[in-house]
Amino acid sequence: MTLIRTTPPRPVDVTAVFPQLAALARPATRLHPRPGAPTPCDSSIGGPLLWPADEPWPHCDAGHEGGSHSLAAIRVEQSVRARVAAHPAGTPGVRDHTPQERAVLEQIDWDAEQPDGPVPMLPVAQLYVRDVPVLRPPGEADLLQVLWCPLDHPEMYMPRTAVFWRSAADVTDILASPPEPLDVGMEEYVPEPCVLAPEQITEYPNSLELSEELRGQLGDWSRWQAAGAGLDSSWAPYPTSFYRSDLSVAPGWKAGGWPQWGYTDPAPRQCPACDTAMEPLLSIDTFEWDDGTRSWIPYEDRAAEFSGDDRHHDMWRPTRVQIGSGYKQQLYVCPAAPEHPHIELMQ
């Protein structure tokens, strides 16, 4: 069965109020990850990669601050959560560990230390261009793969990522059991395996990226009224906030589009290889929505989200990833040569 998620129309056609925004529209793909059992042939978050058996698996050779959480134990708990999600509430024994899971937990050496040397990276995202058409891969590539190091790095407050482009048709023998680290820095560095419901949307720049003149217009409530936007007067004191939270940049995991800002102000993002202005590739978000962006909740999730049922309390964080204290990790790519080194920012 195909997973579908549909973003409700924006409360206002912002280009009808501010026509100059029309030229700044960008396509984006909301990924809508939801816990599931993806295969290497699927677009996914935290799922198995279509990785060639004869190609070395990526390792991180940067300095690390060590791990304190057993990856094997985290995998067991992910398995339990997936089983619980697949059964109605109240099914006896669903939360119990299976004999195989108990065996895994009993074999863990809780005192073992992370081996010295490069650390195997973990899959974060696999995106096929057929599902995410905003991607602009180099050459004949049709598949984007993102991995990260699940250990802390002294100079970063987020995992260090690696980006790979490839042609899926070239992979005839898949690596079945990629290497994994013994421990990870945080449980939140191990994405829950998720299937995707990619949805194409249109975004507009965060207000911080607009000209001073246009920002001033956004903050003028009389302009919204004159355009007949039909907004509730409760927005009158802060129309710019309304634009930022409901009309410009979508929350959650997404590809392309415009970046969100707030942790820092916008800054130039230039390709380290050719100095070309870089473009957003992937936003890795802690939350799919929050109290300020609830208008973006898909139609298919609204009944459950607003039901108050405790079984749905994790819907806004399906991947269980956490960036910093609840931020986004943004990856940027060179539009002139996507194979050039990417850069990453936290927002």
mmCIF file of C-alpha atoms in Angstrom:
data_model
loop_
_atom_site.group_PDB
_atom_site.id
_atom_site.type_symbol
_atom_site.label_atom_id
_atom_site.label_comp_id
_atom_site.label_asym_id
_atom_site.label_seq_id
_atom_site.Cartn_x
_atom_site.Cartn_y
_atom_site.Cartn_z
ATOM 1 C CA MET A 1 0.000 0.000 0.000
ATOM 2 C CA THR A 2 1.327 3.442 -0.932
ATOM 3 C CA LEU A 3 1.837 5.847 1.939
ATOM 4 C CA ILE A 4 0.263 9.229 1.212
ATOM 5 C CA ARG A 5 0.518 12.489 3.112
ATOM 6 C CA THR A 6 -1.137 15.699 1.934
ATOM 7 C CA THR A 7 -0.275 19.185 3.172
ATOM 8 C CA PRO A 8 -3.365 21.394 3.522
ATOM 9 C CA PRO A 9 -3.457 24.504 1.282
ATOM 10 C CA ARG A 10 -1.799 27.493 2.875
ATOM 11 C CA PRO A 11 -4.214 29.763 4.785
ATOM 12 C CA VAL A 12 -3.476 32.568 2.301
ATOM 13 C CA ASP A 13 -2.148 32.774 -1.242
ATOM 14 C CA VAL A 14 0.830 34.867 -0.248
ATOM 15 C CA THR A 15 1.665 35.826 -3.845
ATOM 16 C CA ALA A 16 -1.759 37.441 -4.155
ATOM 17 C CA VAL A 17 -0.865 39.689 -1.229
ATOM 18 C CA PHE A 18 2.776 40.210 -2.237
ATOM 19 C CA PRO A 19 3.166 39.494 -5.980
ATOM 20 C CA GLN A 20 6.927 40.075 -5.827
ATOM 21 C CA LEU A 21 7.252 36.752 -3.947
ATOM 22 C CA ALA A 22 6.127 34.786 -7.009
ATOM 23 C CA ALA A 23 9.559 35.055 -8.603
ATOM 24 C CA LEU A 24 11.123 33.617 -5.423
ATOM 25 C CA ALA A 25 9.022 30.437 -5.323
ATOM 26 C CA ARG A 26 10.996 27.187 -5.108
ATOM 27 C CA PRO A 27 9.882 23.565 -5.351
ATOM 28 C CA ALA A 28 10.530 21.330 -2.356
ATOM 29 C CA THR A 29 9.729 17.735 -1.477
ATOM 30 C CA ARG A 30 8.331 17.034 1.958
ATOM 31 C CA LEU A 31 9.502 13.510 2.763
ATOM 32 C CA HIS A 32 6.926 12.693 5.476
ATOM 33 C CA PRO A 33 8.901 9.835 7.108
ATOM 34 C CA ARG A 34 6.827 7.316 9.066
ATOM 35 C CA PRO A 35 8.121 4.206 10.900
ATOM 36 C CA GLY A 36 8.130 1.155 8.657
ATOM 37 C CA ALA A 37 10.248 -1.547 7.056
ATOM 38 C CA PRO A 38 11.963 -0.053 3.993
ATOM 39 C CA THR A 39 14.102 -2.137 1.664
ATOM 40 C CA PRO A 40 17.237 -1.120 -0.264
ATOM 41 C CA CYS A 41 15.002 -0.470 -3.276
ATOM 42 C CA ASP A 42 12.942 2.126 -1.382
ATOM 43 C CA SER A 43 13.472 5.766 -0.573
ATOM 44 C CA SER A 44 13.807 5.832 3.189
ATOM 45 C CA ILE A 45 15.120 7.410 6.357
ATOM 46 C CA GLY A 46 17.329 5.132 8.437
ATOM 47 C CA GLY A 47 16.696 2.172 6.133
ATOM 48 C CA PRO A 48 19.098 -0.191 4.341
ATOM 49 C CA LEU A 49 21.039 1.315 1.460
ATOM 50 C CA LEU A 50 21.442 0.086 -2.089
ATOM 51 C CA TRP A 51 25.189 -0.139 -1.519
ATOM 52 C CA PRO A 52 27.494 -2.105 -3.843
ATOM 53 C CA ALA A 53 29.074 -5.139 -2.212
ATOM 54 C CA ASP A 54 32.434 -4.310 -3.795
ATOM 55 C CA GLU A 55 32.529 -0.668 -2.636
ATOM 56 C CA PRO A 56 34.118 0.232 0.740
ATOM 57 C CA TRP A 57 31.632 1.295 3.383
ATOM 58 C CA PRO A 58 32.113 4.910 4.572
ATOM 59 C CA HIS A 59 33.978 5.437 7.842
ATOM 60 C CA CYS A 60 34.611 8.599 9.837
ATOM 61 C CA ASP A 61 38.256 9.198 10.685
ATOM 62 C CA ALA A 62 37.756 12.499 12.532
ATOM 63 C CA GLY A 63 38.369 12.940 16.238
ATOM 64 C CA HIS A 64 35.599 11.546 18.435
ATOM 65 C CA GLU A 65 34.456 12.039 21.984
ATOM 66 C CA GLY A 66 33.352 8.441 22.401
ATOM 67 C CA GLY A 67 30.032 6.605 22.542
ATOM 68 C CA SER A 68 27.922 5.682 25.535
ATOM 69 C CA HIS A 69 24.914 3.876 24.013
ATOM 70 C CA SER A 70 24.984 0.330 22.639
ATOM 71 C CA LEU A 71 23.853 0.287 19.008
ATOM 72 C CA ALA A 72 22.685 -3.324 19.345
ATOM 73 C CA ALA A 73 20.425 -2.384 22.271
ATOM 74 C CA ILE A 74 18.997 0.556 20.314
ATOM 75 C CA ARG A 75 18.254 -1.732 17.358
ATOM 76 C CA VAL A 76 16.346 -4.084 19.680
ATOM 77 C CA GLU A 77 14.226 -1.252 21.043
ATOM 78 C CA GLN A 78 13.513 -0.058 17.498
ATOM 79 C CA SER A 79 12.278 -3.558 16.699
ATOM 80 C CA VAL A 80 9.996 -3.522 19.738
ATOM 81 C CA ARG A 81 8.574 -0.120 18.814
ATOM 82 C CA ALA A 82 7.891 -1.283 15.253
ATOM 83 C CA ARG A 83 6.047 -4.332 16.589
ATOM 84 C CA VAL A 84 3.964 -2.226 18.966
ATOM 85 C CA ALA A 85 3.053 0.189 16.173
ATOM 86 C CA ALA A 86 1.915 -2.705 13.973
ATOM 87 C CA HIS A 87 -0.527 -4.079 16.572
ATOM 88 C CA PRO A 88 -3.661 -2.573 18.095
ATOM 89 C CA ALA A 89 -3.420 -1.236 21.622
ATOM 90 C CA GLY A 90 -3.914 -3.918 24.218
ATOM 91 C CA THR A 91 -2.507 -6.872 22.269
ATOM 92 C CA PRO A 92 -0.902 -9.095 24.951
ATOM 93 C CA GLY A 93 2.853 -9.565 24.871
ATOM 94 C CA VAL A 94 3.583 -7.140 22.056
ATOM 95 C CA ARG A 95 5.954 -5.073 24.143
ATOM 96 C CA ASP A 96 7.851 -8.113 25.405
ATOM 97 C CA HIS A 97 11.237 -8.981 23.935
ATOM 98 C CA THR A 98 11.280 -11.963 21.609
ATOM 99 C CA PRO A 99 13.737 -14.805 22.315
ATOM 100 C CA GLN A 100 15.958 -13.461 19.526
ATOM 101 C CA GLU A 101 15.903 -9.942 21.007
ATOM 102 C CA ARG A 102 16.685 -11.252 24.477
ATOM 103 C CA ALA A 103 19.611 -13.188 23.029
ATOM 104 C CA VAL A 104 20.991 -10.026 21.440
ATOM 105 C CA LEU A 105 20.708 -8.116 24.723
ATOM 106 C CA GLU A 106 22.356 -10.952 26.681
ATOM 107 C CA GLN A 107 25.331 -10.986 24.304
ATOM 108 C CA ILE A 108 26.093 -7.273 24.679
ATOM 109 C CA ASP A 109 29.310 -6.550 26.513
ATOM 110 C CA TRP A 110 28.261 -3.384 28.307
ATOM 111 C CA ASP A 111 31.833 -2.721 29.434
ATOM 112 C CA ALA A 112 33.381 -3.017 25.971
ATOM 113 C CA GLU A 113 35.012 0.125 24.611
ATOM 114 C CA GLN A 114 34.675 1.494 21.107
ATOM 115 C CA PRO A 115 37.592 0.146 19.017
ATOM 116 C CA ASP A 116 40.215 2.674 18.023
ATOM 117 C CA GLY A 117 40.317 3.859 14.440
ATOM 118 C CA PRO A 118 37.770 5.026 11.878
ATOM 119 C CA VAL A 119 34.108 4.586 12.834
ATOM 120 C CA PRO A 120 31.571 3.011 10.448
ATOM 121 C CA MET A 121 28.886 5.492 9.475
ATOM 122 C CA LEU A 122 25.126 4.880 9.705
ATOM 123 C CA PRO A 123 22.511 5.313 6.949
ATOM 124 C CA VAL A 124 20.469 8.484 7.345
ATOM 125 C CA ALA A 125 18.597 8.944 4.063
ATOM 126 C CA GLN A 126 18.232 7.205 0.722
ATOM 127 C CA LEU A 127 16.308 9.171 -1.914
ATOM 128 C CA TYR A 128 15.492 7.999 -5.422
ATOM 129 C CA VAL A 129 14.994 10.779 -7.963
ATOM 130 C CA ARG A 130 11.792 9.043 -9.084
ATOM 131 C CA ASP A 131 10.361 9.894 -5.635
ATOM 132 C CA VAL A 132 12.129 13.206 -5.045
ATOM 133 C CA PRO A 133 12.238 15.047 -8.377
ATOM 134 C CA VAL A 134 13.731 18.226 -6.890
ATOM 135 C CA LEU A 135 17.080 16.430 -6.680
ATOM 136 C CA ARG A 136 19.567 17.382 -9.376
ATOM 137 C CA PRO A 137 22.148 14.585 -9.404
ATOM 138 C CA PRO A 138 25.328 14.622 -11.464
ATOM 139 C CA GLY A 139 25.535 12.688 -14.723
ATOM 140 C CA GLU A 140 23.391 9.548 -14.910
ATOM 141 C CA ALA A 141 22.937 9.242 -11.150
ATOM 142 C CA ASP A 142 19.385 8.730 -9.878
ATOM 143 C CA LEU A 143 19.996 7.976 -6.233
ATOM 144 C CA LEU A 144 21.156 10.086 -3.273
ATOM 145 C CA GLN A 145 22.554 8.403 -0.169
ATOM 146 C CA VAL A 146 23.394 10.258 3.060
ATOM 147 C CA LEU A 147 25.215 8.703 5.999
ATOM 148 C CA TRP A 148 26.551 10.145 9.230
ATOM 149 C CA CYS A 149 28.919 9.387 12.056
ATOM 150 C CA PRO A 150 26.882 8.624 15.204
ATOM 151 C CA LEU A 151 29.591 9.793 17.600
ATOM 152 C CA ASP A 152 30.141 13.297 18.933
ATOM 153 C CA HIS A 153 32.826 15.511 17.444
ATOM 154 C CA PRO A 154 34.522 18.197 19.534
ATOM 155 C CA GLU A 155 34.051 20.916 16.913
ATOM 156 C CA MET A 156 30.420 20.082 16.000
ATOM 157 C CA TYR A 157 27.075 19.927 17.736
ATOM 158 C CA MET A 158 25.567 17.589 15.157
ATOM 159 C CA PRO A 159 26.636 14.393 13.381
ATOM 160 C CA ARG A 160 29.204 14.611 10.593
ATOM 161 C CA THR A 161 27.614 13.596 7.271
ATOM 162 C CA ALA A 162 28.761 12.001 4.019
ATOM 163 C CA VAL A 163 26.883 12.358 0.690
ATOM 164 C CA PHE A 164 26.964 9.911 -2.226
ATOM 165 C CA TRP A 165 25.326 9.962 -5.663
ATOM 166 C CA ARG A 166 24.991 6.819 -7.753
ATOM 167 C CA SER A 167 23.041 5.090 -10.516
ATOM 168 C CA ALA A 168 20.789 2.428 -9.019
ATOM 169 C CA ALA A 169 21.029 0.298 -12.167
ATOM 170 C CA ASP A 170 24.779 -0.064 -11.623
ATOM 171 C CA VAL A 171 24.280 -1.852 -8.288
ATOM 172 C CA THR A 172 23.850 -5.537 -9.091
ATOM 173 C CA ASP A 173 25.255 -7.050 -5.871
ATOM 174 C CA ILE A 174 24.085 -5.350 -2.679
ATOM 175 C CA LEU A 175 26.142 -5.238 0.525
ATOM 176 C CA ALA A 176 23.940 -7.271 2.866
ATOM 177 C CA SER A 177 25.615 -6.618 6.225
ATOM 178 C CA PRO A 178 27.417 -3.268 6.343
ATOM 179 C CA PRO A 179 29.773 -2.642 9.267
ATOM 180 C CA GLU A 180 28.357 -0.795 12.258
ATOM 181 C CA PRO A 181 29.906 0.935 15.282
ATOM 182 C CA LEU A 182 29.741 -0.763 18.652
ATOM 183 C CA ASP A 183 28.375 2.324 20.410
ATOM 184 C CA VAL A 184 26.838 5.652 19.433
ATOM 185 C CA GLY A 185 26.983 9.037 21.095
ATOM 186 C CA MET A 186 23.218 9.371 21.501
ATOM 187 C CA GLU A 187 20.198 7.190 20.801
ATOM 188 C CA GLU A 188 18.933 10.155 18.763
ATOM 189 C CA TYR A 189 21.793 9.606 16.300
ATOM 190 C CA VAL A 190 20.210 6.320 15.140
ATOM 191 C CA PRO A 191 17.263 7.145 12.853
ATOM 192 C CA GLU A 192 14.183 4.983 13.224
ATOM 193 C CA PRO A 193 13.741 3.030 9.960
ATOM 194 C CA CYS A 194 11.076 4.988 8.084
ATOM 195 C CA VAL A 195 9.264 4.699 4.786
ATOM 196 C CA LEU A 196 8.463 7.947 2.969
ATOM 197 C CA ALA A 197 5.430 9.645 1.448
ATOM 198 C CA PRO A 198 7.146 12.260 -0.751
ATOM 199 C CA GLU A 199 4.983 15.282 -1.545
ATOM 200 C CA GLN A 200 5.836 18.146 -3.879
ATOM 201 C CA ILE A 201 5.147 21.620 -2.489
ATOM 202 C CA THR A 202 6.120 25.240 -3.150
ATOM 203 C CA GLU A 203 8.076 27.341 -0.674
ATOM 204 C CA TYR A 204 9.030 30.990 -0.288
ATOM 205 C CA PRO A 205 12.075 32.469 1.489
ATOM 206 C CA ASN A 206 12.260 32.916 5.214
ATOM 207 C CA SER A 207 11.596 36.586 5.965
ATOM 208 C CA LEU A 208 15.243 37.035 6.989
ATOM 209 C CA GLU A 209 16.289 36.380 3.367
ATOM 210 C CA LEU A 210 13.988 39.047 1.925
ATOM 211 C CA SER A 211 14.892 42.627 1.147
ATOM 212 C CA GLU A 212 14.433 45.204 3.877
ATOM 213 C CA GLU A 213 11.651 46.800 1.852
ATOM 214 C CA LEU A 214 9.711 43.565 1.474
ATOM 215 C CA ARG A 215 10.203 42.669 5.132
ATOM 216 C CA GLY A 216 8.678 46.022 6.008
ATOM 217 C CA GLN A 217 5.690 45.284 3.792
ATOM 218 C CA LEU A 218 5.211 41.864 5.390
ATOM 219 C CA GLY A 219 5.026 43.551 8.775
ATOM 220 C CA ASP A 220 2.386 46.046 7.651
ATOM 221 C CA TRP A 221 -0.982 44.591 8.626
ATOM 222 C CA SER A 222 -2.840 47.104 6.479
ATOM 223 C CA ARG A 223 -1.316 45.530 3.338
ATOM 224 C CA TRP A 224 -2.716 42.137 4.295
ATOM 225 C CA GLN A 225 -6.116 43.709 4.895
ATOM 226 C CA ALA A 226 -6.054 45.698 1.656
ATOM 227 C CA ALA A 227 -5.358 42.525 -0.312
ATOM 228 C CA GLY A 228 -8.476 40.895 1.108
ATOM 229 C CA ALA A 229 -6.540 38.016 2.629
ATOM 230 C CA GLY A 230 -9.357 37.364 5.063
ATOM 231 C CA LEU A 231 -7.076 36.816 8.019
ATOM 232 C CA ASP A 232 -8.315 36.654 11.560
ATOM 233 C CA SER A 233 -7.475 39.890 13.381
ATOM 234 C CA SER A 234 -5.516 37.885 15.958
ATOM 235 C CA TRP A 235 -2.613 37.976 13.481
ATOM 236 C CA ALA A 236 -2.592 41.794 13.380
ATOM 237 C CA PRO A 237 0.250 42.242 15.934
ATOM 238 C CA TYR A 238 2.625 39.836 14.162
ATOM 239 C CA PRO A 239 1.951 39.283 10.455
ATOM 240 C CA THR A 240 5.637 38.571 9.768
ATOM 241 C CA SER A 241 5.513 35.651 12.199
ATOM 242 C CA PHE A 242 2.411 34.400 10.412
ATOM 243 C CA TYR A 243 4.288 34.495 7.111
ATOM 244 C CA ARG A 244 7.301 32.737 8.590
ATOM 245 C CA SER A 245 5.406 29.905 10.299
ATOM 246 C CA ASP A 246 2.518 29.279 7.893
ATOM 247 C CA LEU A 247 3.350 30.599 4.426
ATOM 248 C CA SER A 248 7.060 30.323 3.677
ATOM 249 C CA VAL A 249 9.169 27.286 4.654
ATOM 250 C CA ALA A 250 7.699 23.879 5.532
ATOM 251 C CA PRO A 251 8.858 22.152 8.712
ATOM 252 C CA GLY A 252 10.120 18.573 8.867
ATOM 253 C CA TRP A 253 12.410 16.445 6.726
ATOM 254 C CA LYS A 254 12.504 17.748 3.156
ATOM 255 C CA ALA A 255 14.620 18.050 0.024
ATOM 256 C CA GLY A 256 15.226 21.270 -1.884
ATOM 257 C CA GLY A 257 13.166 24.378 -1.241
ATOM 258 C CA TRP A 258 14.286 27.220 0.980
ATOM 259 C CA PRO A 259 16.221 26.879 4.251
ATOM 260 C CA GLN A 260 14.758 27.873 7.576
ATOM 261 C CA TRP A 261 16.676 30.365 9.730
ATOM 262 C CA GLY A 262 16.484 31.431 13.337
ATOM 263 C CA TYR A 263 19.361 29.777 15.182
ATOM 264 C CA THR A 264 21.580 32.104 13.138
ATOM 265 C CA ASP A 265 20.920 34.801 10.550
ATOM 266 C CA PRO A 266 21.368 33.896 6.866
ATOM 267 C CA ALA A 267 24.983 33.764 5.715
ATOM 268 C CA PRO A 268 26.610 33.094 2.321
ATOM 269 C CA ARG A 269 27.029 29.387 1.556
ATOM 270 C CA GLN A 270 29.714 29.053 -1.101
ATOM 271 C CA CYS A 271 31.023 25.841 -2.626
ATOM 272 C CA PRO A 272 34.449 25.096 -1.097
ATOM 273 C CA ALA A 273 35.652 23.781 -4.485
ATOM 274 C CA CYS A 274 34.455 26.419 -6.965
ATOM 275 C CA ASP A 275 32.912 29.235 -4.881
ATOM 276 C CA THR A 276 29.460 28.815 -6.486
ATOM 277 C CA ALA A 277 26.517 29.779 -4.260
ATOM 278 C CA MET A 278 25.232 26.508 -2.811
ATOM 279 C CA GLU A 279 21.611 25.362 -2.670
ATOM 280 C CA PRO A 280 19.669 23.388 -0.047
ATOM 281 C CA LEU A 281 19.886 19.637 -0.580
ATOM 282 C CA LEU A 282 18.331 18.078 2.521
ATOM 283 C CA SER A 283 16.844 19.302 5.797
ATOM 284 C CA ILE A 284 17.148 16.804 8.646
ATOM 285 C CA ASP A 285 14.628 18.006 11.199
ATOM 286 C CA THR A 286 14.049 17.021 14.805
ATOM 287 C CA PHE A 287 10.314 17.675 14.460
ATOM 288 C CA GLU A 288 7.816 17.296 11.627
ATOM 289 C CA TRP A 289 5.863 20.175 13.164
ATOM 290 C CA ASP A 290 5.586 22.069 16.425
ATOM 291 C CA ASP A 291 3.084 24.345 18.126
ATOM 292 C CA GLY A 292 3.956 27.170 15.734
ATOM 293 C CA THR A 293 3.677 25.146 12.520
ATOM 294 C CA ARG A 294 0.595 23.004 13.077
ATOM 295 C CA SER A 295 -1.050 24.275 9.899
ATOM 296 C CA TRP A 296 1.464 22.077 8.029
ATOM 297 C CA ILE A 297 0.180 18.850 9.651
ATOM 298 C CA PRO A 298 -0.960 16.570 6.793
ATOM 299 C CA TYR A 299 -4.661 15.844 6.446
ATOM 300 C CA GLU A 300 -3.997 12.147 7.054
ATOM 301 C CA ASP A 301 -2.417 12.815 10.474
ATOM 302 C CA ARG A 302 -4.790 15.447 11.830
ATOM 303 C CA ALA A 303 -7.400 13.222 13.440
ATOM 304 C CA ALA A 304 -4.762 11.225 15.302
ATOM 305 C CA GLU A 305 -2.656 14.268 16.247
ATOM 306 C CA PHE A 306 -5.611 16.142 17.716
ATOM 307 C CA SER A 307 -7.195 13.078 19.351
ATOM 308 C CA GLY A 308 -5.176 13.237 22.571
ATOM 309 C CA ASP A 309 -4.512 9.485 22.298
ATOM 310 C CA ASP A 310 -1.104 8.717 23.856
ATOM 311 C CA ARG A 311 -0.384 6.219 21.072
ATOM 312 C CA HIS A 312 0.089 9.160 18.718
ATOM 313 C CA HIS A 313 2.331 11.326 20.887
ATOM 314 C CA ASP A 314 5.415 10.626 18.746
ATOM 315 C CA MET A 315 3.818 11.515 15.415
ATOM 316 C CA TRP A 316 5.653 14.825 15.252
ATOM 317 C CA ARG A 317 9.014 13.044 15.687
ATOM 318 C CA PRO A 318 8.749 9.802 13.691
ATOM 319 C CA THR A 319 12.479 9.369 13.024
ATOM 320 C CA ARG A 320 13.401 9.984 16.692
ATOM 321 C CA VAL A 321 16.396 11.965 15.452
ATOM 322 C CA GLN A 322 17.377 15.003 17.496
ATOM 323 C CA ILE A 323 19.699 17.713 16.212
ATOM 324 C CA GLY A 324 21.204 19.790 19.010
ATOM 325 C CA SER A 325 18.458 20.859 21.391
ATOM 326 C CA GLY A 326 15.758 20.300 18.787
ATOM 327 C CA TYR A 327 17.029 22.019 15.650
ATOM 328 C CA LYS A 328 17.574 21.179 11.971
ATOM 329 C CA GLN A 329 20.680 19.955 10.190
ATOM 330 C CA GLN A 330 20.792 21.485 6.715
ATOM 331 C CA LEU A 331 22.910 20.042 3.923
ATOM 332 C CA TYR A 332 23.858 22.227 0.944
ATOM 333 C CA VAL A 333 25.129 21.133 -2.454
ATOM 334 C CA CYS A 334 26.848 22.894 -5.353
ATOM 335 C CA PRO A 335 24.356 23.335 -8.238
ATOM 336 C CA ALA A 336 27.198 23.568 -10.750
ATOM 337 C CA ALA A 337 28.734 20.264 -9.674
ATOM 338 C CA PRO A 338 26.735 18.215 -7.113
ATOM 339 C CA GLU A 339 29.719 15.914 -6.695
ATOM 340 C CA HIS A 340 31.690 18.759 -5.075
ATOM 341 C CA PRO A 341 31.973 18.606 -1.245
ATOM 342 C CA HIS A 342 28.747 19.541 0.513
ATOM 343 C CA ILE A 343 28.457 21.790 3.533
ATOM 344 C CA GLU A 344 26.193 21.539 6.586
ATOM 345 C CA LEU A 345 24.661 23.999 9.013
ATOM 346 C CA MET A 346 22.515 23.729 12.126
ATOM 347 C CA GLN A 347 19.413 25.904 12.380
#
